[in-house]
Amino acid sequence: MPIYAECILPVPLAQTFTYRLTDAQSASARKGMRVIVPFGKQHHYTGIIVGLSPHAPEGIDVKDVSELPDDAPVIRHPQYALWQWIAEYYMCPIGDVMKAALPAKLKPESGKAGVIREDFKPKTRTFVKILIPPIGADIGQERNAKLSEAFEKLKRSPKQQTLFMKLLDMSHCLQKHDADLVPQDELLAEAGCDTTIMRELIKKGLCEHQEVVVSRLDIADEDFRNFKTEPPHPLTEIQKVAYRAICSSFNDKSVTLLHGVTSSGKTEIYMHLMKEVVAQKRQVLMMVPEIALTTQLCVRLRRVFGKRMVVYHSKLNDTERTEIWNKMLGNDSIDLIVGVRSSVFLPFAQLGLVIVDEEHEPSYKQQDPAPRYNGREVALMLASRHGAKVLLGSATPSLESYYLAKQGRFGYVRLSERHAGVSLPRISLISLREARKSQTMNGPFTPALIKSINHTLLEGHQAILFQNRRGFSPVIECAACGWTPRCPRCDVSLTYHKHNSRLACHYCGYTQSWPTTCPQCHQSTFSQQGYGTERIEETITRLIPLAKPIRMDTDTTGSRTSYEKIIQNFENKKHNILIGTQMVSKGLDFGGVDTVGIMNADSLMSFPDFRAHERAFQLMEQVAGRAGRRVGQEGEVLIQCSEPKHPLLQQVISHDYESMAEMQLDDRKKYFYPPFSRLIVIYMKGRYEDRVNALAQRYASILRQAFGDRILGPEAPSISRIKNMYIKQIMLKIEREASTSMVRQYLNNIQSKMAHDDPEFAKIVFYYDVDPV
């Protein structure tokens, strides 16, 4: 009797698909296992079995499973339940969730009838085994005879003698009962020989090759392989109080918010909590918002957890991600995973604790493609399915988390002092308006900022400059008529990048060379407007002779190792000024930084979004926290701004998060924004602007019949055209207690009806962004 497998496939469709298993396949098939199945006329996909039944679906021509490639499931049951929740809550097809969750090598596909197999192949390394008997009373004479015989064979070959002596040394053959295997590449490098000499030793019977399966993770983490583990540093009295408060909170709360000022020692508390959970034979997931945070953090964690810790992020290649996945499925599990938002998809077996560091960061939200999930919220659901606890940590918590903590939904622990009595940095506001009025500006720098940086460098210390724009100039302009080059595919001006002399669109990647003449007035004189990080770097080098700047932005951090190199070079004081975008605000710990400059606070506060002031406070407070992090240091932060008396800037000066939060929460409540409501933004994209506008207006009017004034729009976003697609958005505000599934069902019904009634609607790209940030 045939068995039918209900499968999910990595395609943007909401339904599952049923395929017929052969008798042989039926005997071994289980939920969570992969299947390779035909899809359409010429495509094959790798799917996941989520159900098995002896009954065929009615009215469907069921195809056969092409292959059952595994002996065991590749996902666990809690994972599939989490996938279902993500698809339901974030209003996206479960196929999109599967596509985002699984490493590519676990979901190969083909565009033709033939199936492409991308089996994961273990990595091997060539080792050398010495064939001289090791030390031992019973074989001592035999060993000595073998050694004499070996040197007799090598007496006319000095290079072979050198290699053999090095092999004796590195294998510890003369000191141990069991000689060590020696990596061939290391042996040859130490001896200064090549493989030709090695082959001669093998021919003479003195050694042999052995291929050993090794972890790609060990090779990738070469610098950490010889670390010896040690206990975490003892906690200070203040940290002990916070630690005990967290443990007490976990007795009756699943989630606790640790609100600790910058440099208060949150990471040390994390490590003590991790150590306790690992001792209980349970796993820990520590989430960070950016790969840039993992460099310094992992050195600290590796010293405590050694090889039982792995790092999971987008800069790993797919083979490395697959190895981590398989290792977590196997018996040789992993104690600690440090990862970015995608780490929530890993196949945890015994998850006991999730730590979300810098929990306020918008980087936890996936924007494109679907699923547009928030890693922080998914982490809460992941933990609940495993019975694990969650610790949210931040110096500037998201207002949503802070509100829930104050309401008693989350536990709340406050750390208001820096570690070892280090004082918070002194913050000064510098008026851009006054400097411009007095004509004392030097490019984007006020005299006060230049003076402070110069003094810092003369003292042998370091500085950080924060500018939230990359590139050289955000805009170039014809000096005669004001024309500016714009992206032909997006509704944005092109940014000038001087390092490659190109104008680039930061939305679609379009580039072009510097224009020779203006297409409107045919003049050839262009001016550069505004300052990106690249231009800040050039300007500071010209203004301060002592300056040795280095940049950290997406232009300089394209590879996995680029972060490490920038951070190591700055730590080692090869550079004394770090210039960067938001990357420099996120958890970096540099002992030599005395001064931080924020180039323009106005651009942070004036963004047209209800979260603008919250985000501006978080960014400025976090960047400021990079200054003066060691005993004896007094950090200084200079914020250039047009309105020094602005209430938000006054709150930043006094590090007054609570006042900022209460003021913003009052506004949010008044205008029914999160955390007092939930937002769903409906996006509509199409090639023809008039068609998108008409359909968006019609869709919004239908929604208003059910939701009334909870509907805002349609309106064009700040960037209204990207990749030649015109965009309209409709915002839906709903009560937090409203049923997500009912709202989703209603929206889907309207969408389906409009697609059925109007063929033009089917040509529109349509998607939801739940809880946008």
XYZ file of N, CA, C and O in Angstrom, residues 9 41 49 80 95 147 158 169 171 180 209 223 233 237 285 319 375 502 507 547 696 714 732 740:
96
model
N 8.015 22.920 0.100
C 9.070 23.178 -0.875
C 9.525 24.633 -0.750
O 8.724 25.496 -0.371
N 7.212 21.149 -15.062
C 7.628 20.285 -16.161
C 9.103 19.917 -16.112
O 9.494 18.814 -16.480
N 9.554 16.560 4.429
C 8.328 15.831 4.778
C 7.766 16.395 6.085
O 8.470 16.438 7.102
N 9.882 22.917 12.880
C 8.754 23.041 11.960
C 7.627 23.845 12.588
O 6.993 24.679 11.930
N 6.934 28.216 2.440
C 8.056 27.906 1.558
C 9.154 28.950 1.643
O 10.342 28.625 1.546
N 65.321 3.163 14.596
C 65.909 4.493 14.439
C 67.265 4.415 13.746
O 67.575 5.196 12.850
N 70.574 14.864 3.238
C 70.425 15.823 4.347
C 69.001 16.384 4.480
O 68.505 16.559 5.593
N 60.267 15.098 16.165
C 59.994 16.132 17.167
C 58.500 16.426 17.272
O 57.928 16.438 18.365
N 55.892 14.712 16.266
C 55.024 13.570 16.621
C 55.200 13.130 18.063
O 54.429 12.299 18.554
N 51.903 11.254 17.989
C 50.862 12.100 17.428
C 50.900 12.063 15.899
O 51.975 11.936 15.295
N 50.901 8.411 4.924
C 49.848 9.423 4.936
C 48.580 8.855 5.580
O 48.262 7.666 5.420
N 42.910 30.888 14.615
C 43.518 31.651 15.692
C 43.085 31.168 17.068
O 43.746 31.445 18.066
N 35.644 35.773 34.325
C 36.152 36.633 35.396
C 35.120 36.750 36.518
O 33.907 36.743 36.270
N 30.655 43.305 42.867
C 29.500 43.252 43.763
C 28.240 43.743 43.062
O 27.157 43.166 43.216
N 21.977 30.113 23.089
C 22.064 30.934 21.882
C 22.272 32.371 22.308
O 21.459 32.928 23.048
N 29.031 25.841 2.908
C 29.543 24.573 3.415
C 29.770 24.654 4.921
O 29.468 23.708 5.659
N 14.262 38.976 14.425
C 14.983 37.920 15.126
C 14.733 37.920 16.621
O 14.699 36.859 17.250
N 33.321 56.306 -8.981
C 32.022 55.913 -9.525
C 30.902 56.587 -8.746
O 31.039 56.904 -7.555
N 20.529 51.472 -3.532
C 19.311 50.661 -3.463
C 19.316 49.519 -4.481
O 18.860 48.422 -4.175
N 46.638 62.568 12.247
C 45.539 61.627 12.009
C 45.981 60.446 11.157
O 46.596 60.607 10.110
N -4.006 50.608 -5.493
C -3.779 50.885 -4.079
C -4.938 51.668 -3.480
O -5.379 51.391 -2.352
N -3.467 54.999 0.932
C -2.097 54.693 0.504
C -1.249 55.943 0.298
O -1.768 57.018 0.001
N -1.817 49.565 8.403
C -2.943 49.111 9.217
C -2.501 49.085 10.676
O -1.527 48.424 11.030
N -4.344 37.676 15.129
C -3.489 37.774 13.947
C -4.031 36.920 12.814
O -4.046 37.337 11.649
